[in-house]
Every structure is written in C-alpha cells, then in structure tokens.
C-alpha cells in the first residue's frame, strides 16, 4: 500500500481506544441474521450532520462481528461525518486478525491523504504478521522525520533492513547520541547485538 502522506508519529490521547461497553453489550444480544437492522440504521445516518457517534458504534459492531465488507462500505461516510482517523485504526484492531491486513490496506490505499498514525499502522501490521508491510510504511515516514520510536519499530519488524536504512538516515541531522543508543538497544531486544554495535 501507499505510505501515509501526512503521517502522525503518535496517536491522539483517548482516540481509537477500542469498543465501548455498550457496543459490546449490543453485539452480544444481537441474534443471528439481525444485521438487517443495522443496515437500516446505517441508512438513517447522515454524514453531513457532523455527528459521528452513530458511525463509531456501527463500525465497532461490524468490526467485532468480522464483517469486513460492511465495515469498508461504511468507512467513507464515517470519515465524511468527521470520524477521527485514529478511531478507524482502533476499529481495524477489533477486526479478526486474519482480516486486519485487508482493513489496513483498504484505508491506506483508499484514503492516502489522511493523517494516519504511522506507529499504530505499523503495530497493527506487525500484530497481523505482515512485517514487510509495516516496513513499507515505516521507511518513508523515517525518511521524512526524525523519530526514534518509529526507528525502534523498524528494528523490531526487520532488523537487517533496519540496519541498512537507519545506518544511512542516522548520519543526517537531528539524530542524537541518545537516540542512537536507543536504536542500539532495540537491536539487542531483537536479539541482534551484532547490528547494535553499528549504532
């Protein structure tokens, strides 16, 4: 997927924090075959109203139920209504793990100009076993900004590629000795002390 063009380094506080208890209660009470009621509810929501609470609940329920097609259909209207991108990344984390890569790919490819939080995107890819996709998101972000937490994620996702990329990048301005020490520590944590010595 295309990398985020306006990345955020860290998530906004309190955003994308997961399902609300009332959302979970509704899902547990929902009989099989009753999603038609949610489709009707979806049709009643107006993205131009500026109220995204209904969209958040609907996306939560679709994600928890593993209904990726319904979730993807609703996303554009929820964004139009003003739902924060970090909330959508939170919903991706609610999808079954085998559907998370498809959910992330959909967001990044369909909405490349949104301010996706690179760290969260990378973490979701890694947690879904898609380390190479995490690397593809992290490298352009690190080329655009000095961020040791993103560098540490790159090391965790692919130590060998991280050593090559970061070896060149950290020679530039903005990288401090303390940051290089933290990167070296990340290589140690990744059980690659040989690469840690480079930093």
Tab-separated table of C-alpha atoms in Angstrom:
chain	number	residue	atom	x	y	z
A	1	UNK	CA	0.000	0.000	0.000
A	2	UNK	CA	0.985	3.613	-0.449
A	3	UNK	CA	2.573	5.098	2.673
A	4	UNK	CA	0.665	7.750	4.596
A	5	UNK	CA	1.428	11.122	3.041
A	6	UNK	CA	0.775	13.109	6.202
A	7	UNK	CA	1.839	10.752	8.982
A	8	UNK	CA	1.282	11.314	12.653
A	9	UNK	CA	4.032	9.988	14.871
A	10	UNK	CA	1.771	9.201	17.834
A	11	UNK	CA	-1.912	8.678	18.427
A	12	UNK	CA	-4.023	11.433	19.882
A	13	UNK	CA	-4.830	10.765	23.564
A	14	UNK	CA	-8.007	8.776	24.059
A	15	UNK	CA	-8.616	8.113	20.376
A	16	UNK	CA	-9.075	4.705	18.815
A	17	UNK	CA	-9.258	3.188	22.280
A	18	UNK	CA	-11.486	0.234	21.424
A	19	UNK	CA	-15.116	-0.762	21.730
A	20	UNK	CA	-17.374	0.928	24.206
A	21	UNK	CA	-19.006	-1.411	26.764
A	22	UNK	CA	-22.450	-0.605	25.389
A	23	UNK	CA	-21.291	-1.588	21.888
A	24	UNK	CA	-20.192	-4.985	23.194
A	25	UNK	CA	-23.481	-5.471	25.018
A	26	UNK	CA	-25.454	-4.744	21.857
A	27	UNK	CA	-23.376	-7.205	19.831
A	28	UNK	CA	-23.827	-9.974	22.413
A	29	UNK	CA	-27.586	-9.517	22.366
A	30	UNK	CA	-27.832	-9.476	18.588
A	31	UNK	CA	-29.495	-12.645	17.243
A	32	UNK	CA	-28.071	-14.275	14.127
A	33	UNK	CA	-29.382	-12.730	10.926
A	34	UNK	CA	-30.335	-9.444	12.581
A	35	UNK	CA	-27.744	-7.308	10.830
A	36	UNK	CA	-30.511	-6.095	8.553
A	37	UNK	CA	-31.485	-3.825	11.451
A	38	UNK	CA	-28.026	-2.273	11.363
A	39	UNK	CA	-28.242	-1.795	7.631
A	40	UNK	CA	-31.484	0.111	8.210
A	41	UNK	CA	-29.817	2.149	10.960
A	42	UNK	CA	-26.932	2.886	8.604
A	43	UNK	CA	-29.325	4.287	6.007
A	44	UNK	CA	-30.743	6.696	8.591
A	45	UNK	CA	-27.348	8.187	9.472
A	46	UNK	CA	-26.462	11.467	7.806
A	47	UNK	CA	-22.722	12.044	7.251
A	48	UNK	CA	-23.308	15.767	6.756
A	49	UNK	CA	-24.681	16.189	10.294
A	50	UNK	CA	-21.219	16.340	11.884
A	51	UNK	CA	-22.269	13.734	14.474
A	52	UNK	CA	-20.069	10.659	14.136
A	53	UNK	CA	-21.200	8.772	17.260
A	54	UNK	CA	-23.591	6.535	15.344
A	55	UNK	CA	-20.900	5.791	12.775
A	56	UNK	CA	-18.452	4.803	15.532
A	57	UNK	CA	-20.946	2.364	17.050
A	58	UNK	CA	-21.829	0.901	13.676
A	59	UNK	CA	-18.188	0.417	12.678
A	60	UNK	CA	-17.450	-1.130	16.081
A	61	UNK	CA	-20.202	-3.688	15.629
A	62	UNK	CA	-19.209	-4.552	12.068
A	63	UNK	CA	-15.546	-4.938	13.092
A	64	UNK	CA	-16.272	-7.099	16.126
A	65	UNK	CA	-18.531	-9.290	14.002
A	66	UNK	CA	-15.805	-9.641	11.375
A	67	UNK	CA	-17.994	-8.087	8.679
A	68	UNK	CA	-15.162	-6.508	6.690
A	69	UNK	CA	-17.262	-5.739	3.603
A	70	UNK	CA	-19.841	-3.838	5.670
A	71	UNK	CA	-17.074	-2.070	7.593
A	72	UNK	CA	-15.364	-0.955	4.379
A	73	UNK	CA	-18.657	0.276	2.932
A	74	UNK	CA	-19.327	2.473	5.972
A	75	UNK	CA	-15.810	3.944	6.352
A	76	UNK	CA	-16.075	6.657	3.642
A	77	UNK	CA	-19.328	8.028	5.067
A	78	UNK	CA	-17.931	7.932	8.619
A	79	UNK	CA	-14.890	9.944	7.517
A	80	UNK	CA	-17.178	12.408	5.762
A	81	UNK	CA	-19.050	12.767	9.054
A	82	UNK	CA	-15.792	13.694	10.812
A	83	UNK	CA	-14.732	10.437	12.470
A	84	UNK	CA	-11.081	10.708	13.527
A	85	UNK	CA	-8.672	8.503	11.544
A	86	UNK	CA	-7.279	7.086	14.794
A	87	UNK	CA	-10.746	5.783	15.660
A	88	UNK	CA	-10.732	3.849	12.384
A	89	UNK	CA	-7.358	2.347	13.241
A	90	UNK	CA	-8.893	1.301	16.548
A	91	UNK	CA	-11.627	-0.460	14.610
A	92	UNK	CA	-9.033	-2.284	12.499
A	93	UNK	CA	-7.661	-3.685	15.743
A	94	UNK	CA	-11.132	-5.067	16.509
A	95	UNK	CA	-11.323	-6.997	13.233
A	96	UNK	CA	-10.393	-10.687	13.344
A	97	UNK	CA	-6.619	-10.897	12.951
A	98	UNK	CA	-6.874	-12.548	9.541
A	99	UNK	CA	-8.824	-9.537	8.209
A	100	UNK	CA	-6.698	-6.738	9.658
A	101	UNK	CA	-4.231	-6.528	6.789
A	102	UNK	CA	-7.096	-6.148	4.312
A	103	UNK	CA	-8.676	-3.480	6.524
A	104	UNK	CA	-5.418	-1.512	6.765
A	105	UNK	CA	-4.682	-1.857	3.067
A	106	UNK	CA	-8.156	-0.512	2.335
A	107	UNK	CA	-7.612	2.589	4.500
A	108	UNK	CA	-4.144	3.413	3.169
A	109	UNK	CA	-4.968	2.819	-0.480
A	110	UNK	CA	-8.415	4.431	-0.496
A	111	UNK	CA	-7.531	7.413	1.708
A	112	UNK	CA	-3.798	8.109	1.243
A	113	UNK	CA	-4.115	11.788	2.184
A	114	UNK	CA	-5.490	11.166	5.676
A	115	UNK	CA	-3.216	11.736	8.674
A	116	UNK	CA	-2.810	8.084	9.637
A	117	UNK	CA	-0.738	7.448	12.745
A	118	UNK	CA	2.284	5.601	11.376
A	119	UNK	CA	3.200	3.924	14.684
A	120	UNK	CA	-0.295	2.482	15.057
A	121	UNK	CA	-0.417	1.336	11.428
A	122	UNK	CA	2.954	-0.395	11.811
A	123	UNK	CA	1.928	-2.053	15.073
A	124	UNK	CA	-1.281	-3.367	13.514
A	125	UNK	CA	0.606	-4.800	10.542
A	126	UNK	CA	3.174	-6.494	12.810
A	127	UNK	CA	0.469	-7.898	15.082
A	128	UNK	CA	-1.194	-9.369	11.995
A	129	UNK	CA	2.094	-10.965	10.895
A	130	UNK	CA	2.639	-8.544	7.993
A	131	UNK	CA	6.072	-7.237	8.979
A	132	UNK	CA	7.075	-6.349	5.427
A	133	UNK	CA	4.064	-4.058	5.096
A	134	UNK	CA	4.987	-2.422	8.385
A	135	UNK	CA	8.473	-1.767	7.000
A	136	UNK	CA	6.983	-0.256	3.836
A	137	UNK	CA	5.077	2.239	5.988
A	138	UNK	CA	7.891	2.985	8.436
A	139	UNK	CA	10.719	3.665	5.973
A	140	UNK	CA	9.076	6.631	4.159
A	141	UNK	CA	7.993	8.082	7.497
A	142	UNK	CA	11.547	7.892	8.841
A	143	UNK	CA	12.864	9.481	5.670
A	144	UNK	CA	10.574	12.425	6.374
A	145	UNK	CA	11.109	12.840	10.125
A	146	UNK	CA	13.486	12.033	12.992
A	147	UNK	CA	11.556	9.697	15.306
A	148	UNK	CA	13.305	7.150	17.489
A	149	UNK	CA	10.081	5.275	18.333
A	150	UNK	CA	9.466	4.639	14.631
A	151	UNK	CA	13.096	3.552	14.261
A	152	UNK	CA	12.643	1.075	17.113
A	153	UNK	CA	9.547	-0.336	15.407
A	154	UNK	CA	11.517	-0.730	12.186
A	155	UNK	CA	14.200	-2.679	14.043
A	156	UNK	CA	11.584	-4.967	15.602
A	157	UNK	CA	9.893	-5.577	12.239
A	158	UNK	CA	13.049	-6.311	10.197
A	159	UNK	CA	16.459	-5.890	11.897
A	160	UNK	CA	18.533	-6.434	8.746
A	161	UNK	CA	16.671	-3.900	6.645
A	162	UNK	CA	16.532	-1.528	9.609
A	163	UNK	CA	20.325	-1.619	9.914
A	164	UNK	CA	20.716	-0.657	6.253
A	165	UNK	CA	18.076	2.075	6.304
A	166	UNK	CA	18.939	3.559	9.675
A	167	UNK	CA	22.662	3.412	9.028
A	168	UNK	CA	22.164	5.981	6.269
A	169	UNK	CA	19.419	8.022	7.899
A	170	UNK	CA	21.047	8.465	11.300
A	171	UNK	CA	24.085	10.055	9.683
A	172	UNK	CA	21.875	13.061	8.957
A	173	UNK	CA	20.929	15.966	11.186
A	174	UNK	CA	18.679	15.575	14.194
A	175	UNK	CA	19.791	12.136	15.378
A	176	UNK	CA	21.435	12.413	18.799
A	177	UNK	CA	23.797	10.035	20.581
A	178	UNK	CA	20.988	9.174	22.993
A	179	UNK	CA	18.710	8.235	20.085
A	180	UNK	CA	21.429	6.059	18.570
A	181	UNK	CA	21.806	4.318	21.923
A	182	UNK	CA	18.065	3.615	21.990
A	183	UNK	CA	18.250	2.205	18.470
A	184	UNK	CA	21.168	0.005	19.545
A	185	UNK	CA	19.041	-1.192	22.452
A	186	UNK	CA	16.260	-2.090	20.037
A	187	UNK	CA	18.676	-4.326	18.113
A	188	UNK	CA	19.646	-6.028	21.375
A	189	UNK	CA	15.953	-6.569	22.158
A	190	UNK	CA	15.578	-8.059	18.666
A	191	UNK	CA	18.439	-10.477	19.542
A	192	UNK	CA	20.794	-8.868	17.024
A	193	UNK	CA	23.605	-7.461	19.173
A	194	UNK	CA	25.899	-7.667	16.142
A	195	UNK	CA	23.834	-4.939	14.491
A	196	UNK	CA	23.549	-2.981	17.739
A	197	UNK	CA	27.306	-2.408	17.607
A	198	UNK	CA	26.842	-0.320	14.468
A	199	UNK	CA	24.943	2.270	16.481
